mmCIF file of C-alpha atoms in Angstrom:
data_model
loop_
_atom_site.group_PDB
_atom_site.id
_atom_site.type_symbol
_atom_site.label_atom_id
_atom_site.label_comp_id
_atom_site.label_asym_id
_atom_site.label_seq_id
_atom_site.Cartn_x
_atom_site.Cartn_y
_atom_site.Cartn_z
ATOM 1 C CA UNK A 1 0.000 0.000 0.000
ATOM 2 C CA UNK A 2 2.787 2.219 0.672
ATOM 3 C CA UNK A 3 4.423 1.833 -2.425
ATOM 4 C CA UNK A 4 1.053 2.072 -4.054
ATOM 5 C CA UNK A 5 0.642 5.518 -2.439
ATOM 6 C CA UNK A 6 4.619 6.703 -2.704
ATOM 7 C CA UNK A 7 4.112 6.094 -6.878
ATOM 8 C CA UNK A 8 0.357 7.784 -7.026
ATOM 9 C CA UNK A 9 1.543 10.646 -5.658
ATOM 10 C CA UNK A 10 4.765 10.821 -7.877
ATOM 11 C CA UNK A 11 2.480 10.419 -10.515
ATOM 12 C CA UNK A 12 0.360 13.216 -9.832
ATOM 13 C CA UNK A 13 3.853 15.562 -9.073
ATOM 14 C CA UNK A 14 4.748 14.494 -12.371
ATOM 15 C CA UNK A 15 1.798 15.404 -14.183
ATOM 16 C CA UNK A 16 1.408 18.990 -12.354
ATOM 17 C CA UNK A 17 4.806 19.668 -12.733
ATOM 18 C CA UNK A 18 3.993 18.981 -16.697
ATOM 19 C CA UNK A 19 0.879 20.816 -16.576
ATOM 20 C CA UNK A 20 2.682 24.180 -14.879
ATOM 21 C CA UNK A 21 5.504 23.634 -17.391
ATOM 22 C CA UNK A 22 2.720 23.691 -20.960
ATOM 23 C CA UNK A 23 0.191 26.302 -19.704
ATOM 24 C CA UNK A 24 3.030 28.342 -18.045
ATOM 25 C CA UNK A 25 3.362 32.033 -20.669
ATOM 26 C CA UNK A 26 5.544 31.283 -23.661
ATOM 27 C CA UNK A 27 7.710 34.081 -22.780
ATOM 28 C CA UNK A 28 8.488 33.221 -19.590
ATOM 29 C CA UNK A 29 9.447 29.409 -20.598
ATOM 30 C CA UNK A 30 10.921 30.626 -23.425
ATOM 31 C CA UNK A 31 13.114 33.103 -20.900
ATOM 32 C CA UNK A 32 13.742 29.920 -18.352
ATOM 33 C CA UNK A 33 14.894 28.103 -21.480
ATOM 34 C CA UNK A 34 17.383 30.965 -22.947
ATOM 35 C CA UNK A 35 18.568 31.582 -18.933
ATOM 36 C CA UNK A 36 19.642 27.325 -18.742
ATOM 37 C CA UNK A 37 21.214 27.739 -22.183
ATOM 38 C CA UNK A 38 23.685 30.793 -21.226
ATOM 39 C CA UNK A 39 24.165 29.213 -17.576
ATOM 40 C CA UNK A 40 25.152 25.770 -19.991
ATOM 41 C CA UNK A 41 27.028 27.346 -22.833
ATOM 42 C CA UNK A 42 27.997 31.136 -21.768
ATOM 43 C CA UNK A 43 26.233 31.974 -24.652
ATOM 44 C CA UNK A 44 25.151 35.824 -24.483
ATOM 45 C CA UNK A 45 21.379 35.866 -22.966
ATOM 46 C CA UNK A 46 20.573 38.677 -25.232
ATOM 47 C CA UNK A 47 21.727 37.417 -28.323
ATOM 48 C CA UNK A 48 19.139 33.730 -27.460
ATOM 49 C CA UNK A 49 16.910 36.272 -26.468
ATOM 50 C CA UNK A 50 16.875 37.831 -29.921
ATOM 51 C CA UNK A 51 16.697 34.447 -32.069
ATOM 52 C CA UNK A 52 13.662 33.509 -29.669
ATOM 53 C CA UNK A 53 11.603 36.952 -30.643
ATOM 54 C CA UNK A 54 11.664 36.238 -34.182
ATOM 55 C CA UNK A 55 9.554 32.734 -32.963
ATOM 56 C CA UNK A 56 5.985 32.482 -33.765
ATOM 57 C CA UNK A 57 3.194 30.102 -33.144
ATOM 58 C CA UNK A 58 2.564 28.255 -36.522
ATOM 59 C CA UNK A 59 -1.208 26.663 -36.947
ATOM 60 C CA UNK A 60 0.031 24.579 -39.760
ATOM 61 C CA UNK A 61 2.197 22.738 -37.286
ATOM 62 C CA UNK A 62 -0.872 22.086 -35.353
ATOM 63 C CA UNK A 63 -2.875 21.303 -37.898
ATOM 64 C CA UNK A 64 -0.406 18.500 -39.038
ATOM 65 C CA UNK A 65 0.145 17.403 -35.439
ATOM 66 C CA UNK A 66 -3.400 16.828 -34.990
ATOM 67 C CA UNK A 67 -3.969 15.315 -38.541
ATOM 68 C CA UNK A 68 -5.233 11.419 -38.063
ATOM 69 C CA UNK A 69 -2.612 8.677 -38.491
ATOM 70 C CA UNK A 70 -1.756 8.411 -41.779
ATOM 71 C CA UNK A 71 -2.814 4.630 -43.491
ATOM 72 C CA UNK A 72 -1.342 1.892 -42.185
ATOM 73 C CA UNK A 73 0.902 0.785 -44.785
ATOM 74 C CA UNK A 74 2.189 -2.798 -45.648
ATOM 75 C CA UNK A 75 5.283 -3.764 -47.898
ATOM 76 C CA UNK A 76 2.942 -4.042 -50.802
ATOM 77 C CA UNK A 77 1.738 -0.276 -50.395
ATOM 78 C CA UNK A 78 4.420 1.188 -49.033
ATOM 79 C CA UNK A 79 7.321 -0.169 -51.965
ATOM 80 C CA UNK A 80 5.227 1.569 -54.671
ATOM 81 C CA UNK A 81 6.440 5.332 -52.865
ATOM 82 C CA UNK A 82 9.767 5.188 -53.145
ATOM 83 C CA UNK A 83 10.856 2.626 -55.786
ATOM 84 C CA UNK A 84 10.031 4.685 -58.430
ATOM 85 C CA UNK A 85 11.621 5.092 -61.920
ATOM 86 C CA UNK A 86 12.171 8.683 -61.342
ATOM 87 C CA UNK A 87 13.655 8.416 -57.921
ATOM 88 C CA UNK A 88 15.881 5.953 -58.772
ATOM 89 C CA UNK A 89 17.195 7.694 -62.226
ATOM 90 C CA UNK A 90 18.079 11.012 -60.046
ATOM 91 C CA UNK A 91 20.054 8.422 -57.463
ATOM 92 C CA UNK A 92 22.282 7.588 -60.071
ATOM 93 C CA UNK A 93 22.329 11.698 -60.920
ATOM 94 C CA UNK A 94 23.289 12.765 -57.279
ATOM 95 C CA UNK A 95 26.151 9.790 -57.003
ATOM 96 C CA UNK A 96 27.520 11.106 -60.441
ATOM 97 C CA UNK A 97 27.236 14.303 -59.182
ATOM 98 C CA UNK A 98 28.525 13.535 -56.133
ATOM 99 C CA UNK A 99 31.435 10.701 -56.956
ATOM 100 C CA UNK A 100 34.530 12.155 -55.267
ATOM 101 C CA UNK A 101 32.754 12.569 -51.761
ATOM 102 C CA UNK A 102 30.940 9.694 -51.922
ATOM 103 C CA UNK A 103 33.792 7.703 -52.514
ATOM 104 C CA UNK A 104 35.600 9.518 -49.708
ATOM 105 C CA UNK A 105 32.816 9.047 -47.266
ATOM 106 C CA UNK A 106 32.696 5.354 -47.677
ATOM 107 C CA UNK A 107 36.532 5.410 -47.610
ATOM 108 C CA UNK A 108 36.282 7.005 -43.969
ATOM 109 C CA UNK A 109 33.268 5.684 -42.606
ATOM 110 C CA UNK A 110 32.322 2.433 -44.158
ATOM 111 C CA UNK A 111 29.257 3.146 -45.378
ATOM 112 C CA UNK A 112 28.392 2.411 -49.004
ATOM 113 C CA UNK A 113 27.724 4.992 -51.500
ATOM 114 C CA UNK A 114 24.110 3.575 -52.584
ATOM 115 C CA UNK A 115 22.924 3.697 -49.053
ATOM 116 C CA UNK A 116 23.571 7.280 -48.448
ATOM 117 C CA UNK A 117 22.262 8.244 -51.454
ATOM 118 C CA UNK A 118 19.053 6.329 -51.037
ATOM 119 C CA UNK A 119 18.464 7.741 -47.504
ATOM 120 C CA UNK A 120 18.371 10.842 -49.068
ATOM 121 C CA UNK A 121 16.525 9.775 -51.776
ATOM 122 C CA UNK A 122 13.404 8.488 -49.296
ATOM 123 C CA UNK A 123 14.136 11.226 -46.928
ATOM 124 C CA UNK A 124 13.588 14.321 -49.357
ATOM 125 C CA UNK A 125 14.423 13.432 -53.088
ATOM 126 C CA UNK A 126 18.040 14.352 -52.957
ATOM 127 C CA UNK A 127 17.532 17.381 -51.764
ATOM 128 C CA UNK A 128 14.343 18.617 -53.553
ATOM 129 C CA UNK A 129 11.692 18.284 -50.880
ATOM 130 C CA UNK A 130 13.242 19.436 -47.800
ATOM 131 C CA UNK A 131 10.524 21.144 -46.332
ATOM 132 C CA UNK A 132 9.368 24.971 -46.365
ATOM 133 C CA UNK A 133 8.400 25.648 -42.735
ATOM 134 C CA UNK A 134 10.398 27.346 -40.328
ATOM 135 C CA UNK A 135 12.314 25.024 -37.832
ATOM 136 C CA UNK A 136 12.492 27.175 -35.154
ATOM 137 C CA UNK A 137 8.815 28.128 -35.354
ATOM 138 C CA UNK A 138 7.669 24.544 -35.516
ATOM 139 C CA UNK A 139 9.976 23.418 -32.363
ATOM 140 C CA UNK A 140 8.665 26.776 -30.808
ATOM 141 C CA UNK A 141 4.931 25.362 -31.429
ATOM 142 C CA UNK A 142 5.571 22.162 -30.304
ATOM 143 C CA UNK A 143 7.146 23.462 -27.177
ATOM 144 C CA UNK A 144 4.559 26.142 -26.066
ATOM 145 C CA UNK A 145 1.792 25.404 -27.556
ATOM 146 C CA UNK A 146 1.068 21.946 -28.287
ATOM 147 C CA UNK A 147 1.213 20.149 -24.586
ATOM 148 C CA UNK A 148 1.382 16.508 -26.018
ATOM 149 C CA UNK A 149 4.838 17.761 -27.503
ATOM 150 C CA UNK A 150 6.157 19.658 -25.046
ATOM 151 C CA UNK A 151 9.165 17.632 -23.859
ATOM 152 C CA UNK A 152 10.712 17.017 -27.334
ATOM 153 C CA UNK A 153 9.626 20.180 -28.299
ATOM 154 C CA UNK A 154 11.885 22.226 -25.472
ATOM 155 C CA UNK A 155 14.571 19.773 -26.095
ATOM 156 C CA UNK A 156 14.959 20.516 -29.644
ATOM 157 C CA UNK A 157 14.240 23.989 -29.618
ATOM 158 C CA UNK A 158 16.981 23.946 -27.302
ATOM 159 C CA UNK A 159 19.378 21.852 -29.115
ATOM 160 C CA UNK A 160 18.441 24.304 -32.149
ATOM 161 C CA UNK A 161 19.555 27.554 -30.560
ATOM 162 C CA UNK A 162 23.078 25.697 -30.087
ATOM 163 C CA UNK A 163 22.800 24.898 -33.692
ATOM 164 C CA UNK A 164 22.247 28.549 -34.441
ATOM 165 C CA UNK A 165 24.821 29.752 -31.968
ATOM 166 C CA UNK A 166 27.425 27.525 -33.064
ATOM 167 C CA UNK A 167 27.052 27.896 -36.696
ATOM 168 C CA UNK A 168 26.487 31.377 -36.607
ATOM 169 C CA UNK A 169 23.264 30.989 -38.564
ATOM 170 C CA UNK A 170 20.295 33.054 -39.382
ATOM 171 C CA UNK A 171 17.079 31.616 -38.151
ATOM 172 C CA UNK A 172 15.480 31.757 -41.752
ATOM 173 C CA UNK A 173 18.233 29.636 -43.190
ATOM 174 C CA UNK A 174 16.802 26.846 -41.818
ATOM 175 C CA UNK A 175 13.922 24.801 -43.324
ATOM 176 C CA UNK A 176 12.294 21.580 -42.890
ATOM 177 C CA UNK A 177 9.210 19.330 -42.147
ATOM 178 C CA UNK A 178 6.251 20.573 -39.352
ATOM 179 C CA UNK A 179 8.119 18.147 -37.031
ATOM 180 C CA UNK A 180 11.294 19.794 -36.712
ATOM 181 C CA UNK A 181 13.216 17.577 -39.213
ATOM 182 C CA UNK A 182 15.531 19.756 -41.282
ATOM 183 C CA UNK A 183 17.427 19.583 -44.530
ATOM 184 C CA UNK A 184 18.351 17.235 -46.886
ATOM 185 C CA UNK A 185 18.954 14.134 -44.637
ATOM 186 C CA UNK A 186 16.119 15.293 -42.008
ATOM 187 C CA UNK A 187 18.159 15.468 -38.793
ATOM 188 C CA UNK A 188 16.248 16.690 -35.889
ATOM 189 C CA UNK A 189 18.776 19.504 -33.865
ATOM 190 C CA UNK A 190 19.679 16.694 -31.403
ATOM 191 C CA UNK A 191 20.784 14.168 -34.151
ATOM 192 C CA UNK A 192 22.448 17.347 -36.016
ATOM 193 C CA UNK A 193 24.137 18.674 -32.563
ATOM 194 C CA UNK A 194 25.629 14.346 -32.632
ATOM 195 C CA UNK A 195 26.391 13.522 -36.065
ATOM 196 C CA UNK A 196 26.155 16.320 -38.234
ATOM 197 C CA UNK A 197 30.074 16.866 -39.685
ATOM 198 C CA UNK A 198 31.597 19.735 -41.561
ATOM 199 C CA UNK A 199 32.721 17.139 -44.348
ATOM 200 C CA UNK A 200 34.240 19.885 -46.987
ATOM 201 C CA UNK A 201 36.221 21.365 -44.480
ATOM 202 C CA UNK A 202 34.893 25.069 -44.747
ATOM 203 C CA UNK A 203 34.088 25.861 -41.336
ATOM 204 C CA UNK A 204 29.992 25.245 -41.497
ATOM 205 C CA UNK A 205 27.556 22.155 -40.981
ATOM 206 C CA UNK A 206 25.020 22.979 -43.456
ATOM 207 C CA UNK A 207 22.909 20.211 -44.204
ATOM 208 C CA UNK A 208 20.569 22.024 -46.175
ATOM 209 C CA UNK A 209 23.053 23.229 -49.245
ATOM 210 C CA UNK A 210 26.336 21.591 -48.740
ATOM 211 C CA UNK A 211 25.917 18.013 -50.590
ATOM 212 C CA UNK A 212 29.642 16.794 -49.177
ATOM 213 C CA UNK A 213 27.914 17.909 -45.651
ATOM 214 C CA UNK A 214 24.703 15.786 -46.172
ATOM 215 C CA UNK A 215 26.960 13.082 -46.940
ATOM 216 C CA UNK A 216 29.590 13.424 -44.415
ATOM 217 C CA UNK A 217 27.320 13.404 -41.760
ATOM 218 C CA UNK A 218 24.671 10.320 -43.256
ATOM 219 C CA UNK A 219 27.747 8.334 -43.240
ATOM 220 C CA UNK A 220 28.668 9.557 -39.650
ATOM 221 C CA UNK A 221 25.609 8.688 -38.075
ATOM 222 C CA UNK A 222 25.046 5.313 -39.783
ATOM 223 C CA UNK A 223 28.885 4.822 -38.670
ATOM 224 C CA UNK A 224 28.154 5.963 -35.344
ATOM 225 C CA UNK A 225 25.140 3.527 -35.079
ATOM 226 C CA UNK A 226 28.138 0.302 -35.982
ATOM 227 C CA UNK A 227 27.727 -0.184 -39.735
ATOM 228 C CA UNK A 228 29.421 -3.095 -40.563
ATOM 229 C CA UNK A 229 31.619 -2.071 -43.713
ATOM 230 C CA UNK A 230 31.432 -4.454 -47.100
ATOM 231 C CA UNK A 231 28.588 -6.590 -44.838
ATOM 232 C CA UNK A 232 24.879 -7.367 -46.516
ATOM 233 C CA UNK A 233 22.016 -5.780 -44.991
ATOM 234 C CA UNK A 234 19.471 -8.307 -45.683
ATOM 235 C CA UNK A 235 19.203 -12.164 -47.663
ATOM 236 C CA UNK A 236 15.624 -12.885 -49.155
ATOM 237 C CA UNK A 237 14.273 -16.056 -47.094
ATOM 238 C CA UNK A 238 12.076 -18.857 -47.869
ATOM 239 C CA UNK A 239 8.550 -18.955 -46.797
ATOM 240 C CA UNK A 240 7.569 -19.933 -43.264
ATOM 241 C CA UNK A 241 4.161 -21.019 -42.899
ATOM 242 C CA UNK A 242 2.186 -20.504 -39.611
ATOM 243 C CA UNK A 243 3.085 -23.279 -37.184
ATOM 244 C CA UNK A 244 6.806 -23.266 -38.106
ATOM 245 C CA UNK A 245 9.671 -22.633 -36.206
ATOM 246 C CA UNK A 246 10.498 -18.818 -36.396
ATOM 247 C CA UNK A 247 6.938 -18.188 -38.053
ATOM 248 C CA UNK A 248 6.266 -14.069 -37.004
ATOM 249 C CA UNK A 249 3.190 -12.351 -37.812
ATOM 250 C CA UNK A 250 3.873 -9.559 -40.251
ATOM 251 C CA UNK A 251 5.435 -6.685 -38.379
ATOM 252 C CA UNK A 252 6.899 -3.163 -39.222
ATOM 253 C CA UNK A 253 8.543 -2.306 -36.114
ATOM 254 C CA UNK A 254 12.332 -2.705 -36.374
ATOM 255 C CA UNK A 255 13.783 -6.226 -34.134
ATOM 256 C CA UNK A 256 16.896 -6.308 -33.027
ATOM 257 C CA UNK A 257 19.058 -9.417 -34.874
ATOM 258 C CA UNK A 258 19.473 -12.259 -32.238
ATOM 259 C CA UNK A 259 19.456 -15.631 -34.251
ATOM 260 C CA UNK A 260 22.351 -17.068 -35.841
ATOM 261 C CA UNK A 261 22.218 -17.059 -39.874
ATOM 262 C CA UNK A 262 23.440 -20.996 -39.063
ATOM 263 C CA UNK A 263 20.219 -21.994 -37.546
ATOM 264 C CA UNK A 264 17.769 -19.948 -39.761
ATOM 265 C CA UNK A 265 19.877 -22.106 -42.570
ATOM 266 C CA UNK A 266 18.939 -25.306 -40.183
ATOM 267 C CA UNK A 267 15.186 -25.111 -40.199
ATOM 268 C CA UNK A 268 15.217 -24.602 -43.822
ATOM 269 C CA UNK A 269 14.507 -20.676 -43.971
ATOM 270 C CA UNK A 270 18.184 -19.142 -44.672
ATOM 271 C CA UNK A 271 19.008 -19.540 -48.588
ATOM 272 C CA UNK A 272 22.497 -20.729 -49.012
ATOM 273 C CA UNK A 273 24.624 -18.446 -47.318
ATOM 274 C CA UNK A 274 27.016 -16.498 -49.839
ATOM 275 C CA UNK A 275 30.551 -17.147 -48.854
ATOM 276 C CA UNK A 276 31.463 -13.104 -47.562
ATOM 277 C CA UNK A 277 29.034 -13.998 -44.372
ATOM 278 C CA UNK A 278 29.747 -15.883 -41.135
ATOM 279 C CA UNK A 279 27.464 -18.374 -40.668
ATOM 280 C CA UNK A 280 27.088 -17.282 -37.129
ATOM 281 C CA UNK A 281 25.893 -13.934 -37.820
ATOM 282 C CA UNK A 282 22.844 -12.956 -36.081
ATOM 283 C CA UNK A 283 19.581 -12.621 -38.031
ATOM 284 C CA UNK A 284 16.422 -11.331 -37.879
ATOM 285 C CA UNK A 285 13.515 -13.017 -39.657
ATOM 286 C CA UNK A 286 11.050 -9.966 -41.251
ATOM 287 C CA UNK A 287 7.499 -11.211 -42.855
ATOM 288 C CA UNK A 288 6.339 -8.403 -45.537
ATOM 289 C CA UNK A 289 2.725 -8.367 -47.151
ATOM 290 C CA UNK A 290 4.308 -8.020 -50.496
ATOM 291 C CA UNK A 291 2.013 -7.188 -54.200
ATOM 292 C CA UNK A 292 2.362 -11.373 -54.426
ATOM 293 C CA UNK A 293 1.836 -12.344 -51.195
ATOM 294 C CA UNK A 294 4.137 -13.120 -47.971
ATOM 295 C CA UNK A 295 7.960 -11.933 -48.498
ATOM 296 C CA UNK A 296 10.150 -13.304 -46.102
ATOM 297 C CA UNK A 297 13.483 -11.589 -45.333
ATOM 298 C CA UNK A 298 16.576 -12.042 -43.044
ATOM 299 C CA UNK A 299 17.727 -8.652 -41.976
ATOM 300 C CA UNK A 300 21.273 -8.416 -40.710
ATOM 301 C CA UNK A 301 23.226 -6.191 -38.573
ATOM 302 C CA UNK A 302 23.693 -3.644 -40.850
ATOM 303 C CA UNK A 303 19.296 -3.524 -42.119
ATOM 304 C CA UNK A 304 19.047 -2.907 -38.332
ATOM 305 C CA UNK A 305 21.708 -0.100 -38.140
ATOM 306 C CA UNK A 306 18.859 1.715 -41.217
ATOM 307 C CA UNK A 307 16.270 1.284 -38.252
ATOM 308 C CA UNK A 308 18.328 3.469 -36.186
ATOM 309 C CA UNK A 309 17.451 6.016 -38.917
ATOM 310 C CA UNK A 310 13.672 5.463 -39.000
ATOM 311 C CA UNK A 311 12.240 2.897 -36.534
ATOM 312 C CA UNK A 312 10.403 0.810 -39.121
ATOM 313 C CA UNK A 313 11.174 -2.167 -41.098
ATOM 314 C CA UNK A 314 9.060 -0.745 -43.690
ATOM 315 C CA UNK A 315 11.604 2.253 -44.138
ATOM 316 C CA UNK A 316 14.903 0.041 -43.978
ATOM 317 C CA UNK A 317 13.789 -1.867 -46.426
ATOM 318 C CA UNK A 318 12.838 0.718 -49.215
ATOM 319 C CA UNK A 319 15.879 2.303 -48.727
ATOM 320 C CA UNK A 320 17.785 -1.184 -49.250
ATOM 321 C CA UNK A 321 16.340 -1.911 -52.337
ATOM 322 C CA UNK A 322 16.172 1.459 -53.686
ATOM 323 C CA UNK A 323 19.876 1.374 -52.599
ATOM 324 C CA UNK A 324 20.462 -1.760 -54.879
ATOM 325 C CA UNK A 325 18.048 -0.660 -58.112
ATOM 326 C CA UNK A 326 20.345 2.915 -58.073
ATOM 327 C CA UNK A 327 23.638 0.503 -58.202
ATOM 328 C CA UNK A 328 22.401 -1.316 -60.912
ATOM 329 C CA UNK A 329 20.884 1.237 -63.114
ATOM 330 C CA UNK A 330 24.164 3.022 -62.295
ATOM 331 C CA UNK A 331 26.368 -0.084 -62.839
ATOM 332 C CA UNK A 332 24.164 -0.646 -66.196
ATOM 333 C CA UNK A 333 24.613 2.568 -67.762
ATOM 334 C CA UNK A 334 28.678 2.332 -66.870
ATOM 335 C CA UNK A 335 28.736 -0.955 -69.050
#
């Protein structure tokens, strides 16, 4: 009963303390927030103070926030977005375009040039489809005047100021989705403030117009998150019907590989292993409602490591096969 009591009444701290902190005046929890950032950083108050004013509440954020969830999609609607004929053509355009620092981001990082181009192929068309609303009024939104929000809306409107601080840029330079997602690869400020790298050497992160920056940093991150260089990402598998061993209902939330590639190949669901793989890898078995029916998949290490980007198996999977169509339109048209 105690402990009962002791966690009810935490409970009910938490939520006035959460309460206080959403209805509180925008000004004055924008003012606590710019007061914790210059105790943090030394960063002048006035200066935050200045970057804040120019914030506005945006409807439009709203609006989107309180949209309905979008269609639940499965493999056989989602795989129609993204592997298109166009999106794949202007892959092999940005990795042209882009040779010299692809092939120096793989050199440092490990990560493949087809994969970073395809992330930013799903994430905004290479570029095209950033985003047009103002980052710091959407985190400004979220934070003061959306409640349901509030905490990752304060923590990236704080992480943005940094960004702002530190690169010396002008709130209007920086554009992205109603979220807070911004530039070509979509970082939110927190991934930006942890992976984002100055990849051309010219003093500036700028993920929104620098191409060797989007790069650098997509290849950080995925590093960061233990890409496995010159590994697969994911083997096709043979059906499992309902009833078998390692039968899963068709999922698109991300699991984390934890069965050897040697025991999947045991029960007859592993296709013969290709020799650049230890058999003792660790697996995950994915089931995708596919256009024909059930796809089964083994994702690897390194299709769980693409989760870390987006948290769907959905996601990791267009971008590996938009990843390998790019490569082999790109490989054709080289032959």
């Amino acid at each position: 009963m105690t402990k009962t009591l002791t966690n009810l009444g935490f409970l009910i701290l938490l939520f006035c303390g959460y309460s206080a902190a959403v209805t509180a005046n925008p000004a004055d929890e924008a003012e606590t927030l710019i007061q914790e950032l210059a105790a943090e950083k030394g960063y002048p108050a006035d200066k935050l103070r200045t970057l804040l004013q120019g914030a506005s509440r945006n409807q439009q954020v709203i609006d989107s926030l309180n949209r309905p969830a979008e269609t639940i999609h499965t493999w056989k609607t989602y795989r129609p977005i993204f592997l298109k004929q166009n999106r794949i053509e202007a892959g092999v355009a940005y990795w042209e375009k882009n040779r010299a620092t692809l092939d120096r981001a793989y050199a440092i990082y490990g990560v493949p040039p087809e994969i970073i181009v395809a992330i930013v192929g799903v994430e905004t068309f290479y570029g095209k489809r950033p985003g047009s609303i103002s980052i710091l009024d959407a985190l400004y939104t979220q934070a003061y005047h959306y409640p349901k929000r509030y905490q990752f809306g304060r923590a990236q409107l704080k992480a943005f100021l940094q960004i702002l601080m530190e690169e010396q840029m002008e709130p209007a330079m920086a554009m992205g989705s109603y979220a807070g997602a911004m530039g070509t690869p979509q970082f939110i400020p927190t991934s930006y403030l942890s992976y984002a790298v100055d990849f051309d050497g010219d003093g500036k992160r700028d993920i929104w117009g620098n191409d060797a920056d989007v790069i650098g940093s997509v290849a950080n991150y995925f590093s960061r998150h233990n890409w496995q260089k010159d590994q697969l990402v994911a083997l096709p598998g043979k059906r499992i019907e309902p009833g078998q061993p390692y039968y899963i209902e068709p999922a698109q939330g991300a699991t984390k590989p934890d069965t050897p590639l040697n025991a999947l190949a045991s029960a007859g669901i592993a296709p013969t292993l290709p020799t650049s793989i230890s058999p003792d890898a660790l697996a995950t078995v994915l089931h995708l409602q596919g256009a024909e029916g059930a796809e089964f998949w083994l994702g690897l290490n390194n299709f769980y490591v693409i989760t870390r980007y987006n948290h769907s198996n959905l996601y990791a999977m267009a971008v590996f096969q938009l990843s390998q169509e790019i490569r082999a339109l790109k490989n054709g048209a080289a032959s």
